CSV table of C-alpha atoms in Angstrom, one decimal:
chain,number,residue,atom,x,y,z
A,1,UNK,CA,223.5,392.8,-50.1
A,2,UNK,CA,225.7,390.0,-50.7
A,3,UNK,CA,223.9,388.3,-47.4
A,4,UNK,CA,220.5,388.5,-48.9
A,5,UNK,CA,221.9,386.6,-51.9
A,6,UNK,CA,221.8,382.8,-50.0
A,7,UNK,CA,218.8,383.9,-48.5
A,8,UNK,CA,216.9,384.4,-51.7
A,9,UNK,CA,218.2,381.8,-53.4
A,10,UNK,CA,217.0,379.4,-51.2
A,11,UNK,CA,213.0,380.7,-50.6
A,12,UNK,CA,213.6,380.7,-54.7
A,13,UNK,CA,214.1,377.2,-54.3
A,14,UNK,CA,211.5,376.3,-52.2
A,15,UNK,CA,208.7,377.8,-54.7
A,16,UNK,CA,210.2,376.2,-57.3
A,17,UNK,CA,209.9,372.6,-55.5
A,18,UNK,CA,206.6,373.7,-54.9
A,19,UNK,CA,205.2,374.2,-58.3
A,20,UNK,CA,206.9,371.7,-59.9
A,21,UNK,CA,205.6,368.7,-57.1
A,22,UNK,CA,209.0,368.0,-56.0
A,23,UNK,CA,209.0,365.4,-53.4
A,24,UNK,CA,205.2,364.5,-53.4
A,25,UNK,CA,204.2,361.3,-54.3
A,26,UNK,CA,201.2,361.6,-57.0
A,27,UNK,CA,198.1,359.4,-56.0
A,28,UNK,CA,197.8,356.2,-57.9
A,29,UNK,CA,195.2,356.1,-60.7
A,30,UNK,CA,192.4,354.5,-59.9
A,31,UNK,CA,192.4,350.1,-60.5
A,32,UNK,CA,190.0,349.6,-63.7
A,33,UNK,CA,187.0,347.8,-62.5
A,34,UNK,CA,187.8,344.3,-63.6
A,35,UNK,CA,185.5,342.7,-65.9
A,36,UNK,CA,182.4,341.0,-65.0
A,37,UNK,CA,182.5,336.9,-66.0
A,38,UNK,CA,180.2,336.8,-68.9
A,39,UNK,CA,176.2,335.3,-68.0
A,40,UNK,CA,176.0,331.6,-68.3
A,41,UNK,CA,171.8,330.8,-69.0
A,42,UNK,CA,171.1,327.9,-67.5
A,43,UNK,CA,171.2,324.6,-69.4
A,44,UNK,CA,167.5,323.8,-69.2
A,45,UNK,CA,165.9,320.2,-68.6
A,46,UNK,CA,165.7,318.1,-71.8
A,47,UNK,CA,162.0,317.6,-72.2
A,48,UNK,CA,160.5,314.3,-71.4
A,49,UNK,CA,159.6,312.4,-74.1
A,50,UNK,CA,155.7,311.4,-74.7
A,51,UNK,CA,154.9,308.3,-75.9
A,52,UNK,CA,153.9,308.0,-79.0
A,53,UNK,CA,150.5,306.0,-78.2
A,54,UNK,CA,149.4,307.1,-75.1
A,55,UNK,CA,147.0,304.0,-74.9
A,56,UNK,CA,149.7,301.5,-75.2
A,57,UNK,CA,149.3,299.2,-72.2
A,58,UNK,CA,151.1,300.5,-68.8
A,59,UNK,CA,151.3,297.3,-66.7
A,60,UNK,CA,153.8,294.9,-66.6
A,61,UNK,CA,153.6,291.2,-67.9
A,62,UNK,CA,152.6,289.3,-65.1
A,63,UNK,CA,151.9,285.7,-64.7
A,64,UNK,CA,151.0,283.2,-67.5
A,65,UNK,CA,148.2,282.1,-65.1
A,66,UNK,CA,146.6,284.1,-62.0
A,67,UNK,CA,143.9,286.8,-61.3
A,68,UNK,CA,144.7,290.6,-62.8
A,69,UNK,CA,145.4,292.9,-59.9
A,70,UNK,CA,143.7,296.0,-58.7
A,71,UNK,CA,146.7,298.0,-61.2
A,72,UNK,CA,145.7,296.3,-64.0
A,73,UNK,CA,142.0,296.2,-63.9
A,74,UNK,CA,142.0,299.9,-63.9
A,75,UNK,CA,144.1,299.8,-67.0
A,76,UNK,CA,141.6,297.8,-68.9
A,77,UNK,CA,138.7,299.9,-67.3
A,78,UNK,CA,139.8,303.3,-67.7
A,79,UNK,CA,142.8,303.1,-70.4
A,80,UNK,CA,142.3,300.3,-72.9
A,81,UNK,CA,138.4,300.6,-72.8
A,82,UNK,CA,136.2,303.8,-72.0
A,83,UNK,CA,138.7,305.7,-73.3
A,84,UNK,CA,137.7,308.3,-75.6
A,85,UNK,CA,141.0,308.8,-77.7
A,86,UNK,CA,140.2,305.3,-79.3
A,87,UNK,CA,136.2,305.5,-79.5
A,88,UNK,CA,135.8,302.2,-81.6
A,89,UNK,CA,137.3,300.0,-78.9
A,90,UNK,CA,134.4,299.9,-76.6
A,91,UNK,CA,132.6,298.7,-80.0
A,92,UNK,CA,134.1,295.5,-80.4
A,93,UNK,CA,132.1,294.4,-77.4
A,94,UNK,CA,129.2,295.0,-79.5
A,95,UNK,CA,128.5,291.7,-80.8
A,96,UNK,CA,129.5,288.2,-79.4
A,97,UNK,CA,132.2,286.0,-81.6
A,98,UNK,CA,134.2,283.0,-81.0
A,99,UNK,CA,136.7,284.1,-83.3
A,100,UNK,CA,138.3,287.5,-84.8
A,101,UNK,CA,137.1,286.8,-88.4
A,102,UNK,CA,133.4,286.1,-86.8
A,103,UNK,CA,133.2,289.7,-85.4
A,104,UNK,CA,129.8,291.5,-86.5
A,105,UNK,CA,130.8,294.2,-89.2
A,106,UNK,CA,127.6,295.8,-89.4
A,107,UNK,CA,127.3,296.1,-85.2
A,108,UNK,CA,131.0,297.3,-85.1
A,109,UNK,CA,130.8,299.9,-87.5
A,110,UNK,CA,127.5,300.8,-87.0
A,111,UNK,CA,128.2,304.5,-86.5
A,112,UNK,CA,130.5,305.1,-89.1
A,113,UNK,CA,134.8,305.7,-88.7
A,114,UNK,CA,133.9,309.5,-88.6
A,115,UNK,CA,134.2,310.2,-92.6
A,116,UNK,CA,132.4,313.0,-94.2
A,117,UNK,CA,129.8,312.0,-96.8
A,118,UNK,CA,130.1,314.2,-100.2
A,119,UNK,CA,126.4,314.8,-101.9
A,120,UNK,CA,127.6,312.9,-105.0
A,121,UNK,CA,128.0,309.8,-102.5
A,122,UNK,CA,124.6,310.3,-100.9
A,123,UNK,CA,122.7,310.7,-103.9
A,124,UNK,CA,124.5,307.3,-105.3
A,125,UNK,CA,123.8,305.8,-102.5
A,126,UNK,CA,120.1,306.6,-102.8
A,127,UNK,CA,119.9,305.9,-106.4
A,128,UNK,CA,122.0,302.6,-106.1
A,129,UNK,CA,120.8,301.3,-102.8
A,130,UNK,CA,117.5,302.5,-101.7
A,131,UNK,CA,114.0,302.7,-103.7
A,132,UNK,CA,111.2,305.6,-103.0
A,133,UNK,CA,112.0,308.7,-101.5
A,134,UNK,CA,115.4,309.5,-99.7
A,135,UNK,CA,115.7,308.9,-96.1
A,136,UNK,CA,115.4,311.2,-93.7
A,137,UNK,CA,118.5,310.4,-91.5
A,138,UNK,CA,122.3,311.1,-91.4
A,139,UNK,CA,124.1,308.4,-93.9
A,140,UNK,CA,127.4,307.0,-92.4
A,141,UNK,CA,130.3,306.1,-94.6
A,142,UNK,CA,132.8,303.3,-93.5
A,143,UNK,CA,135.9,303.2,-96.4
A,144,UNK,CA,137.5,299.8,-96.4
A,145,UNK,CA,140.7,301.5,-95.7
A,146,UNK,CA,139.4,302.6,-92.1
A,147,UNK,CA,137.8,299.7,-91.5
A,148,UNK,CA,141.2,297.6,-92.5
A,149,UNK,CA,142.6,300.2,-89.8
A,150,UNK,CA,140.6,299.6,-87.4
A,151,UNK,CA,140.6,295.7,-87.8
A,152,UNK,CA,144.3,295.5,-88.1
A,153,UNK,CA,145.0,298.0,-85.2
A,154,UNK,CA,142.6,295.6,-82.9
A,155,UNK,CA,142.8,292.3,-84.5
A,156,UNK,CA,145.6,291.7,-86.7
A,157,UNK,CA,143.0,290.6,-89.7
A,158,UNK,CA,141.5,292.8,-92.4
A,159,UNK,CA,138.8,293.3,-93.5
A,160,UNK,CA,139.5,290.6,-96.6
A,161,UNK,CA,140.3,287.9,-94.3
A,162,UNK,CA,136.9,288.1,-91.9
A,163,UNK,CA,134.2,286.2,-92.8
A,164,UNK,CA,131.9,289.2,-93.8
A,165,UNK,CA,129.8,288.9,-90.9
A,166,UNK,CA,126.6,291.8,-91.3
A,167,UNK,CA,129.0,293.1,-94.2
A,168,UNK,CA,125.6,293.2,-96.3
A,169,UNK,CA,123.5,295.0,-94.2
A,170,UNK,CA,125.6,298.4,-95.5
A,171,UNK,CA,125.3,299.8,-99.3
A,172,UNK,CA,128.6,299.3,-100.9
A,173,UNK,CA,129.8,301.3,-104.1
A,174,UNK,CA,133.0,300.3,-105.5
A,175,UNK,CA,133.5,303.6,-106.7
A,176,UNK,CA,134.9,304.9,-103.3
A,177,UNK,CA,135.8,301.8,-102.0
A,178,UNK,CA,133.4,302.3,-99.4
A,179,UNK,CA,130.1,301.4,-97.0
A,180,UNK,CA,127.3,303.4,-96.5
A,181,UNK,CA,123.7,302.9,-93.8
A,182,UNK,CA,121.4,305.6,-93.3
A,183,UNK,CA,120.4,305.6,-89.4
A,184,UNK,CA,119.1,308.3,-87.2
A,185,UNK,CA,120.1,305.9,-83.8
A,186,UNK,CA,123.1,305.0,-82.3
A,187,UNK,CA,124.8,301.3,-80.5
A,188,UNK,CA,127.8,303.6,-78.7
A,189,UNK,CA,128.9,301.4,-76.3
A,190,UNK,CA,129.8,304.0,-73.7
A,191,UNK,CA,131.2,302.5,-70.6
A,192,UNK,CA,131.9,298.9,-69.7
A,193,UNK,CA,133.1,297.7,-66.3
A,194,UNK,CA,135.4,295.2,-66.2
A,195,UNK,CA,134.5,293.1,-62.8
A,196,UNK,CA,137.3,290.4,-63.0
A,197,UNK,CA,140.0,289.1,-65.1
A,198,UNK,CA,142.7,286.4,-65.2
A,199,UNK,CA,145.8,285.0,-67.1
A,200,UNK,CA,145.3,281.9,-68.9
A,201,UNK,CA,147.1,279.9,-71.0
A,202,UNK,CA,149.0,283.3,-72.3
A,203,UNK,CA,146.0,284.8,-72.6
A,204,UNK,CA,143.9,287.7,-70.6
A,205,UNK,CA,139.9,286.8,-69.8
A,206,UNK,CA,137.8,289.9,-68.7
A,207,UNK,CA,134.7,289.6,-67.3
A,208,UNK,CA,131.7,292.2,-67.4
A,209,UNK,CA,128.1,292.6,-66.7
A,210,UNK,CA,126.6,293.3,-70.4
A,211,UNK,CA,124.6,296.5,-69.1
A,212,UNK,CA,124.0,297.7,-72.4
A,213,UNK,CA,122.3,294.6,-74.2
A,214,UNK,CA,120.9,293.5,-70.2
A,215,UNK,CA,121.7,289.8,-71.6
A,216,UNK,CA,123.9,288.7,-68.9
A,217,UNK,CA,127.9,287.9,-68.4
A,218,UNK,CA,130.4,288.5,-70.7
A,219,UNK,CA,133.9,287.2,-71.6
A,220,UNK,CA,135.8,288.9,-73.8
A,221,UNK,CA,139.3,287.6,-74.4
A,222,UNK,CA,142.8,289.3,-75.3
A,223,UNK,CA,146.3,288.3,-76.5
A,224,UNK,CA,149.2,290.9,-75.9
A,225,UNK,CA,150.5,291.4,-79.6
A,226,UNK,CA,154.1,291.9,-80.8
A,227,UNK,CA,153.6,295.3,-80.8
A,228,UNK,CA,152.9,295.5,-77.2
A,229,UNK,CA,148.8,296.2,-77.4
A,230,UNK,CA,145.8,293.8,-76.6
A,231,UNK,CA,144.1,292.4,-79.2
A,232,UNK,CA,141.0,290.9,-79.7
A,233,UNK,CA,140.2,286.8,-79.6
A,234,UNK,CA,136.6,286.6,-78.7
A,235,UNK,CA,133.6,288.1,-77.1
A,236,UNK,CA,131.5,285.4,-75.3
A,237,UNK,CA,128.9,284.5,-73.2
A,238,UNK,CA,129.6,283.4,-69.8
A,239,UNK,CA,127.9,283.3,-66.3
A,240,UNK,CA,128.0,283.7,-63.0
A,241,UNK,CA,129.6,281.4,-62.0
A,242,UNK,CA,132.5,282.0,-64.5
A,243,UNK,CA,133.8,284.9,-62.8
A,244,UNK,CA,137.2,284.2,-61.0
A,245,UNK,CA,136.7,285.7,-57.6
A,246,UNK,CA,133.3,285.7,-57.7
């Protein structure tokens, strides 16, 4: 018996070793996942900035003296006239003048500056301006402030400084400041070709084929203002022979 003593001490031992892990090497935890860097969102493109008047001019000064290219031709034919974000400009071909304070008023505003026309207006109109029975046709209203608008925007003068050219041929009541015509026709100018142009003298000659009137060839003349857009100086018959490059 005392043999079996060593014996069973050391398979005791053993199972003890084995139970309690003794000499095994535990498995290492698992790594935590590491964090994923945060999303950056793109930094988007600043947006391009629109000019605020979309019919400023868009050729360069050129020469004080020479014929327009084929670059700026198509400016004045298909951006600074016939275009129909400024309908009025086409309309300051619509009478001839020598100087900005000569321009027809009646021919220029002819169709109105797009105003609505209250029934106390019409019926003062009637009473004040007309006699008999009331026309039969849409009445157009003209407010001197437009009309300054459109006269400043286009010729640096208001209306106050023209020389009232056709000014009578509307109905004016004081009362709103303002122009009236009753007409059932139109004089929208709706397309003019520009042929031909030159620099002059610091000034811009166009030259155009009056298709509207059928009276013949035109010059109408424009100065580059501070503000950098064309203004008016004249509208004048020409011929022929006038045309640069002709």
């Amino acid at each position: 018996m005392r043999k079996a003593f060593p014996i069973f001490a050391a398979l005791l031992a053993a199972m003890l070793c084995l139970t309690s892990g003794c000499g095994q090497r535990s498995a290492p935890a698992p790594a935590e996942p590491s964090p994923e860097p945060p999303a950056v969102s793109p930094i988007p493109n600043p947006p391009k900035e629109e000019p605020e008047d979309r019919d400023q001019p868009v050729v360069e000064p050129g020469p004080v003296d020479g014929l327009l290219g084929e670059t700026e031709l198509a400016f004045f034919n298909e951006i600074y006239f016939n275009n129909e974000a400024v309908p009025l400009r086409n309309q300051f071909l619509s009478s001839t003048y020598e100087s900005p304070a000569d321009i027809d008023l009646y021919q220029l505003f002819y169709n109105g500056t797009g105003e609505d026309v209250s029934e106390a207006e019409r019926e003062t109109v009637i009473r004040e301006g007309y006699s008999g029975d009331c026309p039969d046709t849409d009445l157009t209203k003209c407010s001197a402030g437009a009309m300054d608008a459109a006269l400043e925007r286009s010729m640096d003068l208001t209306l106050e400084e023209t020389n009232r050219v056709g000014l009578d041929s509307f109905v004016h009541l004081p009362a709103y400041d303002a122009y009236y015509d009753f007409h059932g026709d139109t004089n929208v100018r709706p397309h003019v070709d520009i042929a031909a142009g030159e620099r002059k003298d610091g000034l811009v000659h166009l030259y155009y084929e009056d298709a509207f009137f059928a009276d013949g060839w035109k010059c109408v003349t424009l100065r580059l203002g501070e503000g950098g857009e064309y203004k008016f100086v004249s509208n004048v018959p020409c011929g022929p022979a006038d045309v640069p490059g002709a």
